Tab-separated table of C-alpha atoms and ligand atoms in Angstrom:
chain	number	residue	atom	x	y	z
A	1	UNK	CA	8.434	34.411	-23.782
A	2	UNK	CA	8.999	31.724	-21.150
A	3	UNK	CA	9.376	33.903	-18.517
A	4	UNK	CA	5.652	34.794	-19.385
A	5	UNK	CA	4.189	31.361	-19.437
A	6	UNK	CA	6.016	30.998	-15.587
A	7	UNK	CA	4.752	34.345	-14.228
A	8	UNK	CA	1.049	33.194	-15.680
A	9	UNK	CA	1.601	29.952	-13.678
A	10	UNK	CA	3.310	31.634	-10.663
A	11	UNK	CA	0.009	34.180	-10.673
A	12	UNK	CA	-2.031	31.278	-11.548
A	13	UNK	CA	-0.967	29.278	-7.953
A	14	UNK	CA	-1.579	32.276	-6.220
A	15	UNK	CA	-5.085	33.059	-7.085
A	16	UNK	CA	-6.469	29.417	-7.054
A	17	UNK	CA	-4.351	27.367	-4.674
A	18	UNK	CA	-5.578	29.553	-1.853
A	19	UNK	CA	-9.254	29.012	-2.716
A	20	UNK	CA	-9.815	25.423	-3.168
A	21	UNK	CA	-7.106	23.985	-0.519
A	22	UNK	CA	-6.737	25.316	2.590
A	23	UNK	CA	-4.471	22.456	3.812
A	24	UNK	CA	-3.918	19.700	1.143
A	25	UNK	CA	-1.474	17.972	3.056
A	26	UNK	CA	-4.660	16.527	5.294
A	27	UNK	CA	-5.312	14.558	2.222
A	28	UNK	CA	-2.114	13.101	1.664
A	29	UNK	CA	-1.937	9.183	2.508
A	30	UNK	CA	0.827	9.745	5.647
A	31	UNK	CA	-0.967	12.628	6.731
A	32	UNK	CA	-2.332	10.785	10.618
A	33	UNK	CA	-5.404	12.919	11.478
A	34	UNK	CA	-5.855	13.298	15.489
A	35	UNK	CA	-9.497	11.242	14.752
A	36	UNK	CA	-10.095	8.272	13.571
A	37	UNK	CA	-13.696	7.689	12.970
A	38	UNK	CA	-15.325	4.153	13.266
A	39	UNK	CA	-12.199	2.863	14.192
A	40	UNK	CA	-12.722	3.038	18.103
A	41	UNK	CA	-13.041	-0.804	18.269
A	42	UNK	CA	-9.403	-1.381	16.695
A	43	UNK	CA	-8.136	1.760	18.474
A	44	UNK	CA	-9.280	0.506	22.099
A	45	UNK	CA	-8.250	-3.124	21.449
A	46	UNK	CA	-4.738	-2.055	20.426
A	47	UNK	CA	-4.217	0.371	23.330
A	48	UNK	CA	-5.500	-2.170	25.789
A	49	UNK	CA	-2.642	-4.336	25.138
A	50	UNK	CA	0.345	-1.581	24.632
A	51	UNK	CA	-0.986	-0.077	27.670
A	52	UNK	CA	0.739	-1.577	29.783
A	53	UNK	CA	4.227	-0.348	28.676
A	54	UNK	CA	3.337	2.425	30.886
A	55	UNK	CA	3.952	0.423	33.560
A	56	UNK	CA	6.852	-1.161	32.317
A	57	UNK	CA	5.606	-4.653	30.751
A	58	UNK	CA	6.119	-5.920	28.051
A	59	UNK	CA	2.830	-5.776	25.735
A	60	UNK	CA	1.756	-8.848	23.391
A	61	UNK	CA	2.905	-8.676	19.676
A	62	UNK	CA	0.118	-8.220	18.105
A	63	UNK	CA	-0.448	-8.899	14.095
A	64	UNK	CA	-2.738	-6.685	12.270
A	65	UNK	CA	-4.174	-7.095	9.123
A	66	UNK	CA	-7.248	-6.182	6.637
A	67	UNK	CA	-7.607	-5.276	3.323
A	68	UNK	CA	-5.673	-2.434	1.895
A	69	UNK	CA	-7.288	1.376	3.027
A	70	UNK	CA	-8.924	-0.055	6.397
A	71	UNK	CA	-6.567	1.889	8.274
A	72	UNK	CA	-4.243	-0.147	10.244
A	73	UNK	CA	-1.178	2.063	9.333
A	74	UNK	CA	-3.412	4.880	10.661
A	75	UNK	CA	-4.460	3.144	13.679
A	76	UNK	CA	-1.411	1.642	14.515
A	77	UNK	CA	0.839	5.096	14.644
A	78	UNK	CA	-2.243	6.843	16.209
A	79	UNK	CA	-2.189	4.786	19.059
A	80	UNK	CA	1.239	4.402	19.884
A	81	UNK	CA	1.800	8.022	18.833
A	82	UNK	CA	-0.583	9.075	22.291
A	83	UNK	CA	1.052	6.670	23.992
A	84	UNK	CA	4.008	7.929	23.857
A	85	UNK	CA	2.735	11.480	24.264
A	86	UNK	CA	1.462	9.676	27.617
A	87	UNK	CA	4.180	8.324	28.488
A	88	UNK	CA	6.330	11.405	28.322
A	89	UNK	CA	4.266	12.835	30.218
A	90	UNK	CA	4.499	10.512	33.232
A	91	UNK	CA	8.114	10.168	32.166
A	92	UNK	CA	7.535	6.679	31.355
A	93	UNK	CA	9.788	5.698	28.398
A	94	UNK	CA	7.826	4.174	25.491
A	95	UNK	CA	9.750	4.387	21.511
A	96	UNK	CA	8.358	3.421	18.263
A	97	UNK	CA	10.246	1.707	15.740
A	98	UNK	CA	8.434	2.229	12.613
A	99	UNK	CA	9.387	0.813	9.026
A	100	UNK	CA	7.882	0.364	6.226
A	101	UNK	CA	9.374	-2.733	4.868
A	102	UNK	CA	8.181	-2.496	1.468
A	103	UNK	CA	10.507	0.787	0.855
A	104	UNK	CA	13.214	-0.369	2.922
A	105	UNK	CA	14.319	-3.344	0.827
A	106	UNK	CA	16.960	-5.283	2.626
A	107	UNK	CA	17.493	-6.906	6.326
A	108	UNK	CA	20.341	-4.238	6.705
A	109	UNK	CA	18.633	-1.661	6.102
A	110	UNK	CA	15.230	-2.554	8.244
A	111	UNK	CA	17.607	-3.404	11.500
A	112	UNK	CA	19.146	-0.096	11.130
A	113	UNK	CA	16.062	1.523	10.516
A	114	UNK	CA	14.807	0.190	13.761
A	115	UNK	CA	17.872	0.565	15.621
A	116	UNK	CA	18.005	4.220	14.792
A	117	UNK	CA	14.720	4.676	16.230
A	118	UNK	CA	16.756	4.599	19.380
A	119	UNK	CA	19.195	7.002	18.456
A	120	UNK	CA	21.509	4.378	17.338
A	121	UNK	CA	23.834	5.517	14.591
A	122	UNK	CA	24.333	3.177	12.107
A	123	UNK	CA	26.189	3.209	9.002
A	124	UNK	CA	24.895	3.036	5.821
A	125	UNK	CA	26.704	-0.393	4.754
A	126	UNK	CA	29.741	-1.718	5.922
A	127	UNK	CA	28.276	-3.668	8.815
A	128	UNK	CA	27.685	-7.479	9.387
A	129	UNK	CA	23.927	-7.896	10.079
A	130	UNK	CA	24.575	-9.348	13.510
A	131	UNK	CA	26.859	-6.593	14.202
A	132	UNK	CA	24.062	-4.334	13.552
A	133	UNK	CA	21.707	-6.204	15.862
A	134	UNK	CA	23.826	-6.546	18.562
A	135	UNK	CA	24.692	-3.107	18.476
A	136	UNK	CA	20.953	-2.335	19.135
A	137	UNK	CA	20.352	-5.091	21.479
A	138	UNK	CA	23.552	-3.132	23.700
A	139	UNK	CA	21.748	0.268	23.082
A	140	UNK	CA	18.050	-0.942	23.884
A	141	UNK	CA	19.498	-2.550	27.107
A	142	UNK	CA	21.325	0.698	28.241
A	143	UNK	CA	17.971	3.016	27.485
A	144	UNK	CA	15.995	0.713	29.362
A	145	UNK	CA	12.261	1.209	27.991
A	146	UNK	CA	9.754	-0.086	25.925
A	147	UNK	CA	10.622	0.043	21.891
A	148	UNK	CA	7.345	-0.845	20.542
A	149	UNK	CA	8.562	-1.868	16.627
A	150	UNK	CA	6.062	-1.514	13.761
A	151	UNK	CA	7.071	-4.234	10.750
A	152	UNK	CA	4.536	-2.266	8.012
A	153	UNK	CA	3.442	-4.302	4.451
A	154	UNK	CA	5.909	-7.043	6.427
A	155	UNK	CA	4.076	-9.503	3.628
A	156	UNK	CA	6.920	-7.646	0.993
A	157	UNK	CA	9.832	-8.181	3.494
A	158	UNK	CA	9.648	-11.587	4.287
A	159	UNK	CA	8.971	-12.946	0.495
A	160	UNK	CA	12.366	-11.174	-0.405
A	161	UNK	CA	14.284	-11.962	2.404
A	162	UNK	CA	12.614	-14.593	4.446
A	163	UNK	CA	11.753	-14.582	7.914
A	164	UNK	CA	14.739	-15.304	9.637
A	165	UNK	CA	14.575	-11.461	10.945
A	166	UNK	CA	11.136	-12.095	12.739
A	167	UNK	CA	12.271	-15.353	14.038
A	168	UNK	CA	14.392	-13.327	16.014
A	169	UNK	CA	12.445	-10.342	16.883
A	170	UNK	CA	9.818	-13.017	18.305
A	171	UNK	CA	12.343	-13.582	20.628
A	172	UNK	CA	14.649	-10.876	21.307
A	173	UNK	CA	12.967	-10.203	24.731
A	174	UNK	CA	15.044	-13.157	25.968
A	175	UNK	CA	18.356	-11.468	25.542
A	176	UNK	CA	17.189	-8.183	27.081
A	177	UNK	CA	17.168	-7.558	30.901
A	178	UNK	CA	16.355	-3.566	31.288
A	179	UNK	CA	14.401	-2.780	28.460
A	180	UNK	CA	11.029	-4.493	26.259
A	181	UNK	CA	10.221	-4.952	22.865
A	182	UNK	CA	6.984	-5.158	21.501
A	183	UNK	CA	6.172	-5.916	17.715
A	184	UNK	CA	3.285	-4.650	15.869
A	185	UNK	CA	3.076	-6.846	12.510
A	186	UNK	CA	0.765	-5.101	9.848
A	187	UNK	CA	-0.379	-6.979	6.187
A	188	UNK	CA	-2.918	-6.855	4.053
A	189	UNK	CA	-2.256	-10.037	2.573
A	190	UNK	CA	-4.151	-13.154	4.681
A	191	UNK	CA	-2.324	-15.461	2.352
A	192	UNK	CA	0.740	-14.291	4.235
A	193	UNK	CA	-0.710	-14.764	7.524
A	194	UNK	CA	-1.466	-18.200	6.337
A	195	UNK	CA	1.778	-18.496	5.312
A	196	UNK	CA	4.089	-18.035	8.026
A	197	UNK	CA	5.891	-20.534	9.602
A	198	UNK	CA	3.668	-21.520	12.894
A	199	UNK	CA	5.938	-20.572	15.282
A	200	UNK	CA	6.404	-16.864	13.820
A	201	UNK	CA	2.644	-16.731	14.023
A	202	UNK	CA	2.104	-17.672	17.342
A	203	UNK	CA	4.602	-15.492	18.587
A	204	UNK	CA	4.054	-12.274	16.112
A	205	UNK	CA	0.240	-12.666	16.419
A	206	UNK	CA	-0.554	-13.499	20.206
A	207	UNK	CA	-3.178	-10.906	19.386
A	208	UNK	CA	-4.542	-10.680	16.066
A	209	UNK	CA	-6.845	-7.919	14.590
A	210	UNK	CA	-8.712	-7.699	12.008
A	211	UNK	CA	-9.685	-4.407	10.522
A	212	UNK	CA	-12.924	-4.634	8.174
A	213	UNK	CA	-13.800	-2.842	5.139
A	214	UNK	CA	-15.454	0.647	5.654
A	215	UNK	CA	-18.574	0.805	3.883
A	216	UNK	CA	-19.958	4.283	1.942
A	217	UNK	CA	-21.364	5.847	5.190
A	218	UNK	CA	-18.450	5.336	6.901
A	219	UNK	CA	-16.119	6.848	4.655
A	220	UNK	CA	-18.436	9.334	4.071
A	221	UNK	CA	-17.872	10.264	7.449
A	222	UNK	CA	-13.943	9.684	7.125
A	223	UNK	CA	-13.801	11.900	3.873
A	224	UNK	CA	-15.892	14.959	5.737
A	225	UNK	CA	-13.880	15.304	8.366
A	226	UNK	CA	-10.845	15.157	6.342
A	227	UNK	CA	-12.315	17.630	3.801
A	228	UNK	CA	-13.708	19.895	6.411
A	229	UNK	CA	-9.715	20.815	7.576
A	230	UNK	CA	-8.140	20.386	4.123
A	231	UNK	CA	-10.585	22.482	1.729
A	232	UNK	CA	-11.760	26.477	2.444
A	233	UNK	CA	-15.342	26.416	3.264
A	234	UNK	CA	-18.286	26.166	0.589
A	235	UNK	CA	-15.658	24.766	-2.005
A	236	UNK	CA	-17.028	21.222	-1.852
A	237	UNK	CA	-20.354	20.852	-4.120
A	238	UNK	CA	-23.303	18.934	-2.564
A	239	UNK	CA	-22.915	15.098	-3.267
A	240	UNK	CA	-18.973	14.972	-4.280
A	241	UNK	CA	-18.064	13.563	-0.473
A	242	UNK	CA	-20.927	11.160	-1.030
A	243	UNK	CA	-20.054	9.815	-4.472
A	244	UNK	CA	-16.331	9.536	-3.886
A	245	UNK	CA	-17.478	7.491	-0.752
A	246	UNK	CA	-19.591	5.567	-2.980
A	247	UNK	CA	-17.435	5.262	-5.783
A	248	UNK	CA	-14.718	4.009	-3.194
A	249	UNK	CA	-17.277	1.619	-1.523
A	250	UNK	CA	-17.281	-0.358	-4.282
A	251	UNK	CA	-13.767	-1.033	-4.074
A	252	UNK	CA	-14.140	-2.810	-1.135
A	253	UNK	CA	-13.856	0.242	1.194
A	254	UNK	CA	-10.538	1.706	0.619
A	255	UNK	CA	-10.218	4.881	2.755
A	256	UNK	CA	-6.825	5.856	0.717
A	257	UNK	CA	-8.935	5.456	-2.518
A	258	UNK	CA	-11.533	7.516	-1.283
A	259	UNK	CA	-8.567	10.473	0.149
A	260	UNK	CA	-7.184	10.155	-3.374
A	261	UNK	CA	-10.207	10.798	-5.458
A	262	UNK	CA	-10.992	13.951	-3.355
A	263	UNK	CA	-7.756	14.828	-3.223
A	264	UNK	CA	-7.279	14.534	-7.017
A	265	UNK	CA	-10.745	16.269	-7.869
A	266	UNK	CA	-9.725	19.186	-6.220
A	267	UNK	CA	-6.891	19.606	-8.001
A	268	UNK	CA	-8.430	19.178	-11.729
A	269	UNK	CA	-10.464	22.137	-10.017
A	270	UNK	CA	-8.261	23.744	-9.240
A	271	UNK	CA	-5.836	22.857	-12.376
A	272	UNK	CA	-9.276	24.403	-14.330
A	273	UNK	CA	-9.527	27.107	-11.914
A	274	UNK	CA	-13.051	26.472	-11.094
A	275	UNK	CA	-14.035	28.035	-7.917
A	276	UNK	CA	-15.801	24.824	-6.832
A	277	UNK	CA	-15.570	21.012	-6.730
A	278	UNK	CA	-17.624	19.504	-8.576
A	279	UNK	CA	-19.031	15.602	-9.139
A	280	UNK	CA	-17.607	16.275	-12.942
A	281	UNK	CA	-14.004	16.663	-11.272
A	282	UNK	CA	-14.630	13.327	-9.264
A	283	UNK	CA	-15.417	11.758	-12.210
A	284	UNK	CA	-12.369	12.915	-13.638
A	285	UNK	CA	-10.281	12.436	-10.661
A	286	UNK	CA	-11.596	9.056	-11.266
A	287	UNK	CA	-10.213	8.105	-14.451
A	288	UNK	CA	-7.226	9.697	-13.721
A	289	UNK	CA	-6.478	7.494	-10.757
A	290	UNK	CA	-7.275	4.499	-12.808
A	291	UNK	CA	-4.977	5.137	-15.640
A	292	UNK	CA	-2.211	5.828	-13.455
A	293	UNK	CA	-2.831	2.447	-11.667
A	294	UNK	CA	-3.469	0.585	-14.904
A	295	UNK	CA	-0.054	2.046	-16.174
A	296	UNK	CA	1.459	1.180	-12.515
A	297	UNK	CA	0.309	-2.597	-12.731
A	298	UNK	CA	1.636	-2.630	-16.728
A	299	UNK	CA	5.091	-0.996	-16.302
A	300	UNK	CA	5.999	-2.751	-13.061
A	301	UNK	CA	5.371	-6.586	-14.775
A	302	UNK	CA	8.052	-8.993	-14.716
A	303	UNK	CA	8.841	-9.830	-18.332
A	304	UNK	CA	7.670	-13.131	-19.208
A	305	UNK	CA	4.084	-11.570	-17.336
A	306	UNK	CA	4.757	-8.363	-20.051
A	307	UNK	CA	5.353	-10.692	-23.104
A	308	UNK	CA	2.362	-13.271	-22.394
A	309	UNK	CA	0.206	-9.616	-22.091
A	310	UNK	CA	1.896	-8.101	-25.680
A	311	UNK	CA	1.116	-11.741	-27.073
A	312	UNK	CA	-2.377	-11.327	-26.208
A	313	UNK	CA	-2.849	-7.380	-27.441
A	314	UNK	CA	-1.114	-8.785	-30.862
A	315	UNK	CA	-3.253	-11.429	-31.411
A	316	UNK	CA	-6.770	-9.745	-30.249
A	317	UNK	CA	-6.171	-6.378	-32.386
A	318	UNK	CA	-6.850	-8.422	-35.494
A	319	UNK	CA	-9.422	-11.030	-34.397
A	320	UNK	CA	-10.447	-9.525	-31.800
A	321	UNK	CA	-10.648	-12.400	-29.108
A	322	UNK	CA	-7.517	-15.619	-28.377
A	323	UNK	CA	-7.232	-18.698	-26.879
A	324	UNK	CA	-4.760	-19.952	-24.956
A	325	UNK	CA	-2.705	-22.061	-27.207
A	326	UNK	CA	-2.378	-19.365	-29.965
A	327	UNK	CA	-1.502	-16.960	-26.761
A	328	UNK	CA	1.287	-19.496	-26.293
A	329	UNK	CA	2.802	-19.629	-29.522
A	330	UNK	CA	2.608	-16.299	-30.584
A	331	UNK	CA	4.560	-15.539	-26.802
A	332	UNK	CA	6.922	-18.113	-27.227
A	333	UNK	CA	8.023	-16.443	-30.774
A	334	UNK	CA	8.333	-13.097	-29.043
A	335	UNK	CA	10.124	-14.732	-26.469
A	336	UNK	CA	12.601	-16.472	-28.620
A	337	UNK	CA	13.127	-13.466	-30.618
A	338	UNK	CA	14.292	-11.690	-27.774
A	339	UNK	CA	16.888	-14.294	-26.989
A	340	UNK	CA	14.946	-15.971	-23.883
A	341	UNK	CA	13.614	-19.185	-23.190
A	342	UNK	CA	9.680	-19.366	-23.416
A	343	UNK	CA	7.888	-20.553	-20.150
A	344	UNK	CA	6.203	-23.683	-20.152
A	345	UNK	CA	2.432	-24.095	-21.303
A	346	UNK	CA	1.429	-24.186	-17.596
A	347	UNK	CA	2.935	-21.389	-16.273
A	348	UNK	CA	2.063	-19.502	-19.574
A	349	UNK	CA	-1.464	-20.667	-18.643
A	350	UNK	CA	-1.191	-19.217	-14.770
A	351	UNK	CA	-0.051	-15.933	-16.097
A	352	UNK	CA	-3.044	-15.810	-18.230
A	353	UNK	CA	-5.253	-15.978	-14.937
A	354	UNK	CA	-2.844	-13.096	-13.068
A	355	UNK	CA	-3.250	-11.259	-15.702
A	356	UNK	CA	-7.043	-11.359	-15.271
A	357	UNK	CA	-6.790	-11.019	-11.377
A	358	UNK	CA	-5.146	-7.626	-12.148
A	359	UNK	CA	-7.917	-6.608	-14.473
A	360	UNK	CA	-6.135	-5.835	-17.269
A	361	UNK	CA	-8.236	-9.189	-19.263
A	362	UNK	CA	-10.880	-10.553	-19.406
A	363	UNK	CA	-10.553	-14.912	-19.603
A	364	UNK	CA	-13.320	-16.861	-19.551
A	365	UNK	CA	-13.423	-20.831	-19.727
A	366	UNK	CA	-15.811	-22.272	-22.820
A	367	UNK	CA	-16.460	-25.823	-23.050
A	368	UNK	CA	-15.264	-27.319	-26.497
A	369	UNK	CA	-17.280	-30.161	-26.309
A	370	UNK	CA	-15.444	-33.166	-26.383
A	371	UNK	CA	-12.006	-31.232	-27.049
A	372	UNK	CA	-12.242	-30.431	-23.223
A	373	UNK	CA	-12.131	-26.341	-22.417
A	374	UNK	CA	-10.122	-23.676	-23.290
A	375	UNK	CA	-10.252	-20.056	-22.460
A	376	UNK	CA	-11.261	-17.102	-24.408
A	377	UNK	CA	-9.001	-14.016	-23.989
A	378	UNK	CA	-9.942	-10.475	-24.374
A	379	UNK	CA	-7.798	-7.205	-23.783
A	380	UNK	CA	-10.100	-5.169	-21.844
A	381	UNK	CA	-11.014	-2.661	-24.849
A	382	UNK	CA	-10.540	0.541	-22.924
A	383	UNK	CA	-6.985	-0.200	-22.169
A	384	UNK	CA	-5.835	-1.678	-25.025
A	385	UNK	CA	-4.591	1.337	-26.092
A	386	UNK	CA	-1.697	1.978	-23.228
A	387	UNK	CA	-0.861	-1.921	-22.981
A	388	UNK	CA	0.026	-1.571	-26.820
A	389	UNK	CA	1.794	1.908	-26.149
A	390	UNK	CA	3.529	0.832	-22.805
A	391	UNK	CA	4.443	-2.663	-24.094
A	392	UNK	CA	5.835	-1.248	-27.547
A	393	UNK	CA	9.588	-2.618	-26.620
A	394	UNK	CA	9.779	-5.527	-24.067
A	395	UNK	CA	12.171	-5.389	-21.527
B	401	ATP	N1	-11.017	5.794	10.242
B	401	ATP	C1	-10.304	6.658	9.538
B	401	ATP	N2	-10.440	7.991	9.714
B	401	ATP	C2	-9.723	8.880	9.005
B	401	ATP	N3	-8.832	8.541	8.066
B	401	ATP	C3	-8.648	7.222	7.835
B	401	ATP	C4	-9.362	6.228	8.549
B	401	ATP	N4	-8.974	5.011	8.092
B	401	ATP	C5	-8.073	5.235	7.139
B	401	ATP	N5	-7.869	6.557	6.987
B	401	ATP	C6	-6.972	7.189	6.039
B	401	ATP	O1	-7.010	6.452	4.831
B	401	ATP	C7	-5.712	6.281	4.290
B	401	ATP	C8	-5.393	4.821	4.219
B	401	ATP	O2	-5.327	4.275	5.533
B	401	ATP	P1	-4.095	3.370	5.990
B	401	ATP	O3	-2.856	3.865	5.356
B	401	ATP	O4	-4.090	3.294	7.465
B	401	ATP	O5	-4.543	1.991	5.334
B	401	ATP	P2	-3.890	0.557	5.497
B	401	ATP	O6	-4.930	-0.324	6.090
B	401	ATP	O7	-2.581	0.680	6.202
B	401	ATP	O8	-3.699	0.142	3.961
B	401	ATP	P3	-2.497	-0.715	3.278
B	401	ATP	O9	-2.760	-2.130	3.625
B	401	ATP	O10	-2.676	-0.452	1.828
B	401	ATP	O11	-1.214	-0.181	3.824
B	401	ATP	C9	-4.776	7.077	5.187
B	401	ATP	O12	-4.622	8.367	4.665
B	401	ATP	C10	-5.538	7.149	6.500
B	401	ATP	O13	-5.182	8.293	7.226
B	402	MG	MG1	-0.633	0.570	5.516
């Protein structure tokens, strides 16, 4: 009997996987396509300064950041990816150093990660940190080229571990006599910009770029050419590129929302084995990509953020909307419950406003008159549903 339901699947794969993708790996997120449209501006000001590795100079740091989608991941790899193409050919030698930061989560593992970019072996523990550094400062020295190092969603490593690690990079070039380092810091968090210590700044943004929001022609354009290598021709229906650009316009122009949602509607198309995408599977793809970032944002809450949200489901599911203070109490029983100490009032209170920065509530501020303000929380109704499900035990 099983074996039936897999050879239905297995015959199911073959008929419709071959006639809505051609290549759906052009829609994944680390997919770099060899175009980037209306990014020439970023592309040529980044290349004008790593340029000159060719020559054997040491390039500016440069720091670049934007909101999330905008494509500096893209940009940054594209460029430095045909520079080194460039400089292979000319047998100039140019590396990159690329690490995500926010997957690699400690110091060790980021220096090794760079150092290994190098050819450097390193071991997976059992190293002093310096050791490690040295170790690549010796093998960078020997090689004797330009190691341009990409620090990616840096914001994540340096509010876990500080930025003692960029204090050095900033400066490694002084310990190095054959070879050149050049950092390319990437964020999409100006708060951390704002944040770093001055000197870091200076020195890990002597060039700073900005990358803007795409608007819905632009990732119009973005999404065609993607679709035009990624789906068989004809599949697309008239209007889906448009409204997923739309659709993805409104989230302030997030080219990786945009990928997803076309990514995903072909899929449910192809999951219902209709020959074509359709708006219908957009609008599916949408909701789709919203629950599963709804039950992201729930599931990966720190617990006192998870009990002030349970607090609030309890207390609205029978009267509907609650105020702060009876938010506090009934969170500081759940708490206590549990075995924890309850947060203070305040904090309690600054959760309550997270909470609504993540869109999971709604708070607004009512004046009580002479009994000053107070706020009146909502669950948004739609996802009351999964917060009650997800939150069922607290942990
Ligand atoms: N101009 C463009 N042309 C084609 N594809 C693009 C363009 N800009 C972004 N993309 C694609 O959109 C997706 C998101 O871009 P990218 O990863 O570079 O964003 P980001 O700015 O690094 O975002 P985050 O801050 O979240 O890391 C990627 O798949 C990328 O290839
Ligand atoms: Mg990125």
């Amino acid at each position: 009997m099983s074996k039936d339901i897999i050879d239905e699947l297995v015959e199911g794969l073959k008929t419709t996987s071959t006639r809505i993708f051609r290549n759906r790996e052009i829609l994944h997120p680390e997919y770099i396509p060899d175009d980037l449209p209306h990014r020439e501006n970023e592309i040529r000001r980044l290349a004008e300064i790593l340029v000159v590795a060719l020559k054997g100079e040491r390039p500016s740091n440069v720091l670049l950041y934007g909101l999330t989608g905008t494509g500096k991941t893209a940009v940054a790899r594209y460029v430095v990816k045909r520079l080194i193409e460039k400089a292979n050919s000319i047998g100039a030698k140019i590396e990159e150093g690329y690490v995500n930061t926010r997957k690699l989560d400690t110091t060790y593992r980021v220096v090794s990660a760079i150092a290994s970019s190098i050819g450097l072996r390193v071991p997976p523990t059992g190293l002093a940190i310096s050791e490690v550094y040295r170790r690549y400062i010796n093998a960078l020295d020997n090689w004797g080229g330009t190691h341009i190092v990409i620090l990616d969603e840096i914001d994540y490593y340096v509010r876990r571990e500080g930025d003692d690690l960029l204090y050095k990079l900033v400066r490694i070039n002084e310990e190095l006599k054959n070879s050149r380092v050049a950092l390319i810091g990437i964020t999409n968090d100006i708060n951390f910009v704002e944040s770093l210590d001055p000197r870091v700044r200076s020195s890990l943004g002597e060039v700073e770029i900005v990358f803007p929001p795409y608007n819905a022609e632009q990732l119009f354009d973005i999404l065609k050419q993607r679709a035009e290598k990624a789906f068989y021709p004809g599949v697309i229906e008239d209007g889906v590129i448009s409204f997923c650009a739309a659709l993805a316009a409104r989230e302030h122009g997030d080219a990786r929302r945009a990928l997803d949602l076309l990514r995903v509607a072909g899929e449910i198309a192809e999951r219902e084995k209709s020959p074509r995408v359709t708006i219908e599977h957009v609008k599916k793809a949408n909701i789709e990509l919203e629950e599963g970032r709804v039950h992201q944002s729930i599931i990966t809450l720190p617990f006192h953020q998870k009990a002030v949200l349970r607090a609030i489901v309890e207390i609205t599911r029978s009267k509907g909307t609650a105020t702060t203070g009876e938010v506090y109490l009934k969170y500081s029983e759940l708490v206590k419950n549990l075995g924890f100490e309850p947060l203070t009032q305040r904090r309690v209170s600054e959760i309550i406003n997270q909470l609504d920065m993540l869109g999971l509530i709604n708070a607004t501020v009512t004046s009580r008159g002479r009994y000053g303000v107070t706020k009146i929380i909502k669950v948004k109704p739609e996802l009351a549903k999964t917060i009650e499900e997800l939150l069922k035990d607290l942990k």
